[in-house]
Amino acid sequence: MFLLSIVLALILDNNGSNLFLESLLLTLINGCIFATNLFVKIGIFHLLIQNMQSFSNNLPLQNVQKKRKFASLALLFMVFASFYLGETYQLATLEYNPKIKIVGHRGYVAKAVENSVEGLRVAKKMKANYVELDLLYTKDHQFVVMHDNDLKRLVGLDKKVSDLPANKVIGLKIKQDGHTSKIVSMKDYLKIAKQLQMHLILELKPTGNEDSSYVIRFVNELKKSGMENQVKIMSLDLPTILAVEKLDPDLDTGYVIPIQFGKLPNEPVDFYAIEDFSYRPQLAEEVHQMNKKLFVWTINSPDKIRYYLQTPIDGLITDELKTTNQTKNELGHDKSYIDRLLDLIQPLQ
């Protein structure tokens, strides 16, 4: 199922840039993993019950039948035990990594609208090392802080940022989960971040309507702000981030990869950002051998946060800054045997 789904996805989208296909592929693979684990557990349970009933009722079993039943039971048990033994061994050998940078995904969305100045300020109070934000390009070649090109989700307006001039976008009221704010320009956002002494990760999100001066305008705007040494720049669009790197090799650039199979490409960037599904410990080792860094997004569940804080990654991108801080404090203290045992059991439940 894995191979067929991957081949089909590559045939339909050989560039790997179709988010719908990527989501579908991820859902299918996760479903296969879940079904396999469920089958193994139910299979073991079924065989145990069947054998217990046979023995308790003293039913006559042929030697061949006994051997087959025990062979099936042993095989399923070995698969089941190997899976959990490997996972438990991996967890048992983990150690807290205090060097991991904590990144507030679009600010701190639990207390403010995503990509808002308020979210930036709260993330600073929550002691995030970085705040990640998204940048879109307006029709008159200005940069605004916004994730969706379509304004419908946060503004309620059925228009696109790329089709409007900046003065029709900046200042629009945005709402999310009971919080309100307004869209700001990249210039104003960077100004406030500089005052707060907050480091940033800027994600460039080209929509296909950018002109040839797109990257040049971005780099010039960044340098005018005086924040070039306090930011990292990344993008899902490889040509865009390579253009930034080529224009100014001193800038800290990164390539965002939604789904990664096999080795990471050795691109001329300074870091990679991958999502949870693609992470493997070997990837971190590969990236560090290339003298680059690895960030993982978007990690929100308590178990996942605890796990990743004990891996060799360089940055953890999360919406849950409070939970991450609490987990860091817990992991930073010496643990008793019982504490360690609970760490091993919890992710396996």
mmCIF file of C-alpha atoms in Angstrom:
data_model
loop_
_atom_site.group_PDB
_atom_site.id
_atom_site.type_symbol
_atom_site.label_atom_id
_atom_site.label_comp_id
_atom_site.label_asym_id
_atom_site.label_seq_id
_atom_site.Cartn_x
_atom_site.Cartn_y
_atom_site.Cartn_z
ATOM 1 C CA MET A 1 0.000 0.000 0.000
ATOM 2 C CA PHE A 2 2.889 2.331 0.837
ATOM 3 C CA LEU A 3 4.653 1.758 -2.475
ATOM 4 C CA LEU A 4 1.492 1.980 -4.571
ATOM 5 C CA SER A 5 0.361 5.222 -2.905
ATOM 6 C CA ILE A 6 3.804 6.807 -3.298
ATOM 7 C CA VAL A 7 4.080 5.794 -6.975
ATOM 8 C CA LEU A 8 0.571 7.097 -7.670
ATOM 9 C CA ALA A 9 1.344 10.407 -5.951
ATOM 10 C CA LEU A 10 4.549 10.799 -7.979
ATOM 11 C CA ILE A 11 2.721 10.073 -11.230
ATOM 12 C CA LEU A 12 -0.007 12.610 -10.477
ATOM 13 C CA ASP A 13 2.376 15.217 -9.043
ATOM 14 C CA ASN A 14 6.053 14.618 -9.733
ATOM 15 C CA ASN A 15 7.047 17.967 -8.208
ATOM 16 C CA GLY A 16 5.605 17.061 -4.803
ATOM 17 C CA SER A 17 3.964 20.459 -4.462
ATOM 18 C CA ASN A 18 0.276 19.514 -4.439
ATOM 19 C CA LEU A 19 -0.861 19.899 -0.822
ATOM 20 C CA PHE A 20 -4.083 17.934 -1.426
ATOM 21 C CA LEU A 21 -2.210 14.884 -2.726
ATOM 22 C CA GLU A 22 0.335 15.159 0.070
ATOM 23 C CA SER A 23 -2.445 15.249 2.669
ATOM 24 C CA LEU A 24 -4.179 12.289 1.008
ATOM 25 C CA LEU A 25 -0.948 10.296 0.925
ATOM 26 C CA LEU A 26 -0.192 11.079 4.558
ATOM 27 C CA THR A 27 -3.720 10.040 5.594
ATOM 28 C CA LEU A 28 -3.457 6.759 3.667
ATOM 29 C CA ILE A 29 -0.082 5.833 5.158
ATOM 30 C CA ASN A 30 -1.169 6.689 8.686
ATOM 31 C CA GLY A 31 -4.312 4.628 8.122
ATOM 32 C CA CYS A 32 -2.238 1.635 6.988
ATOM 33 C CA ILE A 33 -0.012 1.893 10.068
ATOM 34 C CA PHE A 34 -3.047 2.098 12.349
ATOM 35 C CA ALA A 35 -4.746 -0.862 10.627
ATOM 36 C CA THR A 36 -1.583 -2.979 10.857
ATOM 37 C CA ASN A 37 -1.153 -2.313 14.562
ATOM 38 C CA LEU A 38 -4.835 -2.998 15.171
ATOM 39 C CA PHE A 39 -4.682 -6.275 13.220
ATOM 40 C CA VAL A 40 -1.672 -7.501 15.193
ATOM 41 C CA LYS A 41 -3.299 -6.705 18.531
ATOM 42 C CA ILE A 42 -6.649 -8.279 17.607
ATOM 43 C CA GLY A 43 -4.868 -11.289 16.080
ATOM 44 C CA ILE A 44 -2.911 -11.992 19.250
ATOM 45 C CA PHE A 45 -5.997 -11.540 21.398
ATOM 46 C CA HIS A 46 -8.053 -13.866 19.172
ATOM 47 C CA LEU A 47 -5.461 -16.638 19.185
ATOM 48 C CA LEU A 48 -4.967 -16.390 22.935
ATOM 49 C CA ILE A 49 -8.695 -16.711 23.579
ATOM 50 C CA GLN A 50 -9.021 -19.544 21.077
ATOM 51 C CA ASN A 51 -6.186 -21.531 22.622
ATOM 52 C CA MET A 52 -7.369 -20.863 26.166
ATOM 53 C CA GLN A 53 -10.853 -22.149 25.311
ATOM 54 C CA SER A 54 -9.455 -25.222 23.612
ATOM 55 C CA PHE A 55 -7.243 -26.166 26.532
ATOM 56 C CA SER A 56 -9.840 -25.342 29.200
ATOM 57 C CA ASN A 57 -12.482 -27.509 27.516
ATOM 58 C CA ASN A 58 -9.974 -30.337 26.870
ATOM 59 C CA LEU A 59 -10.956 -30.347 23.210
ATOM 60 C CA PRO A 60 -8.996 -32.853 21.110
ATOM 61 C CA LEU A 61 -6.491 -31.042 18.950
ATOM 62 C CA GLN A 62 -4.371 -32.701 16.352
ATOM 63 C CA ASN A 63 -0.638 -32.143 16.659
ATOM 64 C CA VAL A 64 -0.594 -30.317 13.310
ATOM 65 C CA GLN A 65 -3.346 -27.957 14.419
ATOM 66 C CA LYS A 66 -1.507 -27.263 17.670
ATOM 67 C CA LYS A 67 1.706 -26.479 15.819
ATOM 68 C CA ARG A 68 -0.073 -24.157 13.408
ATOM 69 C CA LYS A 69 -1.823 -22.298 16.183
ATOM 70 C CA PHE A 70 1.335 -21.884 18.221
ATOM 71 C CA ALA A 71 3.343 -20.875 15.137
ATOM 72 C CA SER A 72 0.747 -18.224 14.256
ATOM 73 C CA LEU A 73 0.643 -17.007 17.824
ATOM 74 C CA ALA A 74 4.442 -16.880 18.045
ATOM 75 C CA LEU A 75 4.725 -14.973 14.767
ATOM 76 C CA LEU A 76 2.157 -12.378 15.744
ATOM 77 C CA PHE A 77 3.702 -12.021 19.177
ATOM 78 C CA MET A 78 7.177 -11.493 17.664
ATOM 79 C CA VAL A 79 5.858 -8.768 15.341
ATOM 80 C CA PHE A 80 3.996 -7.103 18.178
ATOM 81 C CA ALA A 81 6.930 -7.376 20.613
ATOM 82 C CA SER A 82 9.485 -6.159 18.054
ATOM 83 C CA PHE A 83 7.437 -3.073 17.283
ATOM 84 C CA TYR A 84 7.093 -2.071 20.913
ATOM 85 C CA LEU A 85 10.572 -3.172 21.924
ATOM 86 C CA GLY A 86 12.088 -0.984 19.212
ATOM 87 C CA GLU A 87 9.948 1.973 20.186
ATOM 88 C CA THR A 88 10.646 1.478 23.898
ATOM 89 C CA TYR A 89 14.381 1.156 23.299
ATOM 90 C CA GLN A 90 14.344 4.390 21.331
ATOM 91 C CA LEU A 91 12.490 6.174 24.125
ATOM 92 C CA ALA A 92 14.746 4.691 26.806
ATOM 93 C CA THR A 93 17.869 6.054 25.139
ATOM 94 C CA LEU A 94 16.504 9.590 24.712
ATOM 95 C CA GLU A 95 18.071 12.441 26.622
ATOM 96 C CA TYR A 96 16.809 15.982 27.076
ATOM 97 C CA ASN A 97 18.316 18.351 24.522
ATOM 98 C CA PRO A 98 18.498 21.841 26.086
ATOM 99 C CA LYS A 99 19.913 23.338 22.874
ATOM 100 C CA ILE A 100 16.618 23.018 20.962
ATOM 101 C CA LYS A 101 15.170 26.387 19.945
ATOM 102 C CA ILE A 102 11.459 26.797 20.629
ATOM 103 C CA VAL A 103 9.555 28.507 17.828
ATOM 104 C CA GLY A 104 6.096 30.020 18.291
ATOM 105 C CA HIS A 105 4.124 28.986 15.202
ATOM 106 C CA ARG A 106 2.598 32.214 13.811
ATOM 107 C CA GLY A 107 3.160 33.788 17.225
ATOM 108 C CA TYR A 108 1.127 32.312 20.069
ATOM 109 C CA VAL A 109 -2.262 31.363 18.652
ATOM 110 C CA ALA A 110 -3.674 30.246 22.016
ATOM 111 C CA LYS A 111 -3.736 33.886 23.145
ATOM 112 C CA ALA A 112 -3.960 35.890 19.912
ATOM 113 C CA VAL A 113 -4.794 35.764 16.218
ATOM 114 C CA GLU A 114 -2.142 34.029 14.137
ATOM 115 C CA ASN A 115 0.496 36.291 12.566
ATOM 116 C CA SER A 116 -0.607 39.238 14.682
ATOM 117 C CA VAL A 117 1.461 41.734 16.647
ATOM 118 C CA GLU A 118 -0.365 40.609 19.792
ATOM 119 C CA GLY A 119 0.712 37.020 19.126
ATOM 120 C CA LEU A 120 4.287 38.233 18.758
ATOM 121 C CA ARG A 121 4.187 40.055 22.098
ATOM 122 C CA VAL A 122 2.680 37.102 23.974
ATOM 123 C CA ALA A 123 5.227 34.699 22.441
ATOM 124 C CA LYS A 124 7.961 36.973 23.771
ATOM 125 C CA LYS A 125 6.430 36.759 27.264
ATOM 126 C CA MET A 126 6.277 32.971 26.908
ATOM 127 C CA LYS A 127 10.048 33.013 26.275
ATOM 128 C CA ALA A 128 9.938 31.570 22.772
ATOM 129 C CA ASN A 129 13.351 31.660 21.084
ATOM 130 C CA TYR A 130 11.789 32.508 17.718
ATOM 131 C CA VAL A 131 8.437 33.494 16.277
ATOM 132 C CA GLU A 132 7.530 32.086 12.873
ATOM 133 C CA LEU A 133 5.420 34.264 10.550
ATOM 134 C CA ASP A 134 4.151 34.137 6.983
ATOM 135 C CA LEU A 135 4.679 36.767 4.295
ATOM 136 C CA LEU A 136 2.476 37.425 1.262
ATOM 137 C CA TYR A 137 3.066 39.785 -1.660
ATOM 138 C CA THR A 138 0.434 42.358 -2.624
ATOM 139 C CA LYS A 139 -0.472 43.521 -6.095
ATOM 140 C CA ASP A 140 1.639 46.677 -5.690
ATOM 141 C CA HIS A 141 4.729 44.749 -4.541
ATOM 142 C CA GLN A 142 4.492 45.115 -0.758
ATOM 143 C CA PHE A 143 4.905 42.435 1.897
ATOM 144 C CA VAL A 144 2.207 41.803 4.500
ATOM 145 C CA VAL A 145 2.108 39.356 7.418
ATOM 146 C CA MET A 146 -0.548 36.787 6.514
ATOM 147 C CA HIS A 147 -0.731 33.043 5.933
ATOM 148 C CA ASP A 148 -3.725 32.641 3.592
ATOM 149 C CA ASN A 149 -3.741 34.390 0.261
ATOM 150 C CA ASP A 150 -7.538 34.051 0.446
ATOM 151 C CA LEU A 151 -8.894 36.539 3.009
ATOM 152 C CA LYS A 152 -12.076 34.593 3.696
ATOM 153 C CA ARG A 153 -10.970 32.531 6.731
ATOM 154 C CA LEU A 154 -9.738 35.357 8.979
ATOM 155 C CA VAL A 155 -11.264 38.468 7.405
ATOM 156 C CA GLY A 156 -14.502 37.101 5.937
ATOM 157 C CA LEU A 157 -13.700 38.762 2.617
ATOM 158 C CA ASP A 158 -13.841 36.733 -0.593
ATOM 159 C CA LYS A 159 -10.732 38.312 -2.098
ATOM 160 C CA LYS A 160 -7.041 37.483 -2.390
ATOM 161 C CA VAL A 161 -4.086 39.398 -0.981
ATOM 162 C CA SER A 162 -2.172 39.034 -4.246
ATOM 163 C CA ASP A 163 -5.023 40.768 -6.145
ATOM 164 C CA LEU A 164 -5.159 43.827 -3.869
ATOM 165 C CA PRO A 165 -2.845 46.795 -3.240
ATOM 166 C CA ALA A 166 -1.247 46.975 0.205
ATOM 167 C CA ASN A 167 -3.443 49.860 1.391
ATOM 168 C CA LYS A 168 -6.521 47.641 0.879
ATOM 169 C CA VAL A 169 -5.018 44.817 2.936
ATOM 170 C CA ILE A 170 -3.066 46.453 5.769
ATOM 171 C CA GLY A 171 -5.382 47.317 8.642
ATOM 172 C CA LEU A 172 -8.098 44.783 7.761
ATOM 173 C CA LYS A 173 -9.646 43.302 10.903
ATOM 174 C CA ILE A 174 -8.857 39.625 11.490
ATOM 175 C CA LYS A 175 -10.681 37.280 13.886
ATOM 176 C CA GLN A 176 -9.778 33.872 15.249
ATOM 177 C CA ASP A 177 -11.055 31.856 18.227
ATOM 178 C CA GLY A 178 -12.456 34.898 20.028
ATOM 179 C CA HIS A 179 -9.371 37.054 19.426
ATOM 180 C CA THR A 180 -9.203 40.073 17.126
ATOM 181 C CA SER A 181 -6.384 42.029 15.527
ATOM 182 C CA LYS A 182 -5.481 43.542 12.157
ATOM 183 C CA ILE A 183 -3.196 42.720 9.260
ATOM 184 C CA VAL A 184 0.148 44.521 9.424
ATOM 185 C CA SER A 185 2.941 45.123 6.970
ATOM 186 C CA MET A 186 6.245 43.270 7.143
ATOM 187 C CA LYS A 187 7.923 46.609 7.869
ATOM 188 C CA ASP A 188 5.782 47.321 10.961
ATOM 189 C CA TYR A 189 6.023 43.756 12.255
ATOM 190 C CA LEU A 190 9.835 43.755 12.014
ATOM 191 C CA LYS A 191 9.984 47.136 13.733
ATOM 192 C CA ILE A 192 8.084 45.816 16.746
ATOM 193 C CA ALA A 193 10.105 42.580 16.801
ATOM 194 C CA LYS A 194 13.290 44.636 16.851
ATOM 195 C CA GLN A 195 12.017 46.649 19.825
ATOM 196 C CA LEU A 196 11.163 43.385 21.620
ATOM 197 C CA GLN A 197 14.540 41.890 20.648
ATOM 198 C CA MET A 198 12.622 38.908 19.300
ATOM 199 C CA HIS A 199 14.196 36.588 16.752
ATOM 200 C CA LEU A 200 12.015 35.587 13.798
ATOM 201 C CA ILE A 201 11.602 32.916 11.154
ATOM 202 C CA LEU A 202 10.107 34.501 8.036
ATOM 203 C CA GLU A 203 8.310 32.136 5.671
ATOM 204 C CA LEU A 204 7.979 33.439 2.141
ATOM 205 C CA LYS A 205 4.770 32.173 0.545
ATOM 206 C CA PRO A 206 4.785 32.947 -3.187
ATOM 207 C CA THR A 207 1.413 32.525 -4.890
ATOM 208 C CA GLY A 208 2.586 32.548 -8.500
ATOM 209 C CA ASN A 209 1.735 36.206 -9.100
ATOM 210 C CA GLU A 210 5.151 37.568 -8.079
ATOM 211 C CA ASP A 211 7.171 39.715 -10.455
ATOM 212 C CA SER A 212 10.910 39.409 -11.132
ATOM 213 C CA SER A 213 11.755 41.875 -8.349
ATOM 214 C CA TYR A 214 10.074 39.759 -5.640
ATOM 215 C CA VAL A 215 13.221 38.443 -3.947
ATOM 216 C CA ILE A 216 15.185 41.679 -4.393
ATOM 217 C CA ARG A 217 12.398 43.721 -2.797
ATOM 218 C CA PHE A 218 12.200 41.285 0.106
ATOM 219 C CA VAL A 219 15.934 41.358 0.840
ATOM 220 C CA ASN A 220 16.038 45.151 0.557
ATOM 221 C CA GLU A 221 13.065 45.509 2.942
ATOM 222 C CA LEU A 222 14.711 43.142 5.395
ATOM 223 C CA LYS A 223 17.996 45.045 5.359
ATOM 224 C CA LYS A 224 16.226 48.373 5.832
ATOM 225 C CA SER A 225 14.738 46.991 9.048
ATOM 226 C CA GLY A 226 18.175 46.149 10.436
ATOM 227 C CA MET A 227 16.871 42.694 11.382
ATOM 228 C CA GLU A 228 18.854 40.580 8.915
ATOM 229 C CA ASN A 229 21.025 39.119 11.701
ATOM 230 C CA GLN A 230 18.001 38.268 13.882
ATOM 231 C CA VAL A 231 15.958 36.306 11.363
ATOM 232 C CA LYS A 232 15.883 33.068 9.455
ATOM 233 C CA ILE A 233 14.128 32.900 6.082
ATOM 234 C CA MET A 234 12.428 29.779 4.735
ATOM 235 C CA SER A 235 10.023 28.714 2.015
ATOM 236 C CA LEU A 236 8.230 25.701 0.572
ATOM 237 C CA ASP A 237 9.220 27.019 -2.845
ATOM 238 C CA LEU A 238 12.799 25.895 -3.464
ATOM 239 C CA PRO A 239 13.580 28.327 -6.341
ATOM 240 C CA THR A 240 12.503 31.243 -4.123
ATOM 241 C CA ILE A 241 14.714 30.332 -1.186
ATOM 242 C CA LEU A 242 17.639 29.527 -3.479
ATOM 243 C CA ALA A 243 17.238 32.980 -5.045
ATOM 244 C CA VAL A 244 17.413 34.573 -1.583
ATOM 245 C CA GLU A 245 20.523 32.532 -0.744
ATOM 246 C CA LYS A 246 22.168 33.492 -4.020
ATOM 247 C CA LEU A 247 21.371 37.193 -3.615
ATOM 248 C CA ASP A 248 22.805 37.303 -0.088
ATOM 249 C CA PRO A 249 24.669 34.164 1.113
ATOM 250 C CA ASP A 250 25.035 35.695 4.582
ATOM 251 C CA LEU A 251 21.290 35.371 5.219
ATOM 252 C CA ASP A 252 20.173 32.287 7.163
ATOM 253 C CA THR A 253 17.964 30.360 4.709
ATOM 254 C CA GLY A 254 15.895 27.188 5.001
ATOM 255 C CA TYR A 255 13.901 24.828 2.796
ATOM 256 C CA VAL A 256 10.495 23.633 4.044
ATOM 257 C CA ILE A 257 9.757 20.023 3.020
ATOM 258 C CA PRO A 258 6.190 18.753 3.687
ATOM 259 C CA ILE A 259 6.849 15.028 3.102
ATOM 260 C CA GLN A 260 10.302 13.493 2.860
ATOM 261 C CA PHE A 261 11.187 9.903 1.931
ATOM 262 C CA GLY A 262 14.810 8.820 1.931
ATOM 263 C CA LYS A 263 17.726 11.187 2.268
ATOM 264 C CA LEU A 264 17.292 14.941 2.329
ATOM 265 C CA PRO A 265 18.587 16.799 -0.729
ATOM 266 C CA ASN A 266 21.840 18.638 -0.111
ATOM 267 C CA GLU A 267 20.630 22.085 -1.137
ATOM 268 C CA PRO A 268 22.700 25.266 -0.586
ATOM 269 C CA VAL A 269 20.596 26.362 2.405
ATOM 270 C CA ASP A 270 21.389 26.593 6.124
ATOM 271 C CA PHE A 271 18.534 24.540 7.562
ATOM 272 C CA TYR A 272 15.592 22.306 6.729
ATOM 273 C CA ALA A 273 12.075 22.379 8.193
ATOM 274 C CA ILE A 274 10.184 19.089 7.999
ATOM 275 C CA GLU A 275 6.851 17.968 9.452
ATOM 276 C CA ASP A 276 6.416 15.352 12.153
ATOM 277 C CA PHE A 277 5.539 12.450 9.811
ATOM 278 C CA SER A 278 8.844 12.690 7.940
ATOM 279 C CA TYR A 279 11.122 12.833 10.971
ATOM 280 C CA ARG A 280 13.547 10.009 11.664
ATOM 281 C CA PRO A 281 16.599 10.201 13.947
ATOM 282 C CA GLN A 282 18.806 9.434 10.936
ATOM 283 C CA LEU A 283 17.622 12.630 9.237
ATOM 284 C CA ALA A 284 18.978 14.778 12.064
ATOM 285 C CA GLU A 285 22.327 13.017 11.748
ATOM 286 C CA GLU A 286 22.365 13.506 7.960
ATOM 287 C CA VAL A 287 21.546 17.208 8.290
ATOM 288 C CA HIS A 288 24.259 17.775 10.885
ATOM 289 C CA GLN A 289 26.799 15.956 8.700
ATOM 290 C CA MET A 290 25.948 18.482 5.992
ATOM 291 C CA ASN A 291 26.667 21.221 8.573
ATOM 292 C CA LYS A 292 23.045 22.345 8.512
ATOM 293 C CA LYS A 293 20.228 22.454 11.078
ATOM 294 C CA LEU A 294 16.869 20.701 11.352
ATOM 295 C CA PHE A 295 13.534 22.159 12.510
ATOM 296 C CA VAL A 296 10.341 20.087 12.925
ATOM 297 C CA TRP A 297 6.751 21.421 12.664
ATOM 298 C CA THR A 298 4.048 21.705 13.966
ATOM 299 C CA ILE A 299 4.408 19.747 17.229
ATOM 300 C CA ASN A 300 1.453 20.288 19.581
ATOM 301 C CA SER A 301 0.534 17.133 21.514
ATOM 302 C CA PRO A 302 2.173 16.771 24.972
ATOM 303 C CA ASP A 303 3.617 13.358 24.092
ATOM 304 C CA LYS A 304 5.129 14.608 20.841
ATOM 305 C CA ILE A 305 6.572 17.693 22.525
ATOM 306 C CA ARG A 306 8.154 15.505 25.213
ATOM 307 C CA TYR A 307 9.587 13.185 22.565
ATOM 308 C CA TYR A 308 11.080 15.880 20.355
ATOM 309 C CA LEU A 309 12.661 17.714 23.280
ATOM 310 C CA GLN A 310 14.747 14.569 23.701
ATOM 311 C CA THR A 311 15.943 14.338 20.092
ATOM 312 C CA PRO A 312 18.943 15.888 18.280
ATOM 313 C CA ILE A 313 16.830 18.383 16.298
ATOM 314 C CA ASP A 314 17.721 22.080 16.398
ATOM 315 C CA GLY A 315 14.272 23.659 16.514
ATOM 316 C CA LEU A 316 10.729 22.721 17.517
ATOM 317 C CA ILE A 317 7.891 24.711 15.931
ATOM 318 C CA THR A 318 4.735 24.618 18.055
ATOM 319 C CA ASP A 319 1.417 26.309 18.823
ATOM 320 C CA GLU A 320 1.666 25.122 22.442
ATOM 321 C CA LEU A 321 4.313 27.336 24.026
ATOM 322 C CA LYS A 322 2.979 26.881 27.557
ATOM 323 C CA THR A 323 3.031 23.074 27.359
ATOM 324 C CA THR A 324 6.487 23.167 25.782
ATOM 325 C CA ASN A 325 7.876 25.350 28.577
ATOM 326 C CA GLN A 326 6.390 23.092 31.247
ATOM 327 C CA THR A 327 7.803 20.000 29.580
ATOM 328 C CA LYS A 328 11.238 21.603 29.277
ATOM 329 C CA ASN A 329 11.238 22.340 33.008
ATOM 330 C CA GLU A 330 10.247 18.753 33.807
ATOM 331 C CA LEU A 331 12.860 17.217 31.541
ATOM 332 C CA GLY A 332 15.533 19.580 32.819
ATOM 333 C CA HIS A 333 15.406 18.064 36.316
ATOM 334 C CA ASP A 334 16.994 14.809 37.403
ATOM 335 C CA LYS A 335 14.503 11.967 37.227
ATOM 336 C CA SER A 336 13.752 9.097 39.513
ATOM 337 C CA TYR A 337 13.256 5.554 38.236
ATOM 338 C CA ILE A 338 9.474 6.007 38.436
ATOM 339 C CA ASP A 339 9.626 9.249 36.417
ATOM 340 C CA ARG A 340 11.600 7.509 33.686
ATOM 341 C CA LEU A 341 9.219 4.566 33.685
ATOM 342 C CA LEU A 342 6.244 6.892 33.222
ATOM 343 C CA ASP A 343 8.051 8.572 30.292
ATOM 344 C CA LEU A 344 8.381 5.165 28.638
ATOM 345 C CA ILE A 345 4.801 4.063 29.231
ATOM 346 C CA GLN A 346 2.927 7.253 28.332
ATOM 347 C CA PRO A 347 3.763 7.474 24.581
ATOM 348 C CA LEU A 348 2.942 3.783 24.109
ATOM 349 C CA GLN A 349 -0.615 4.059 25.443
#
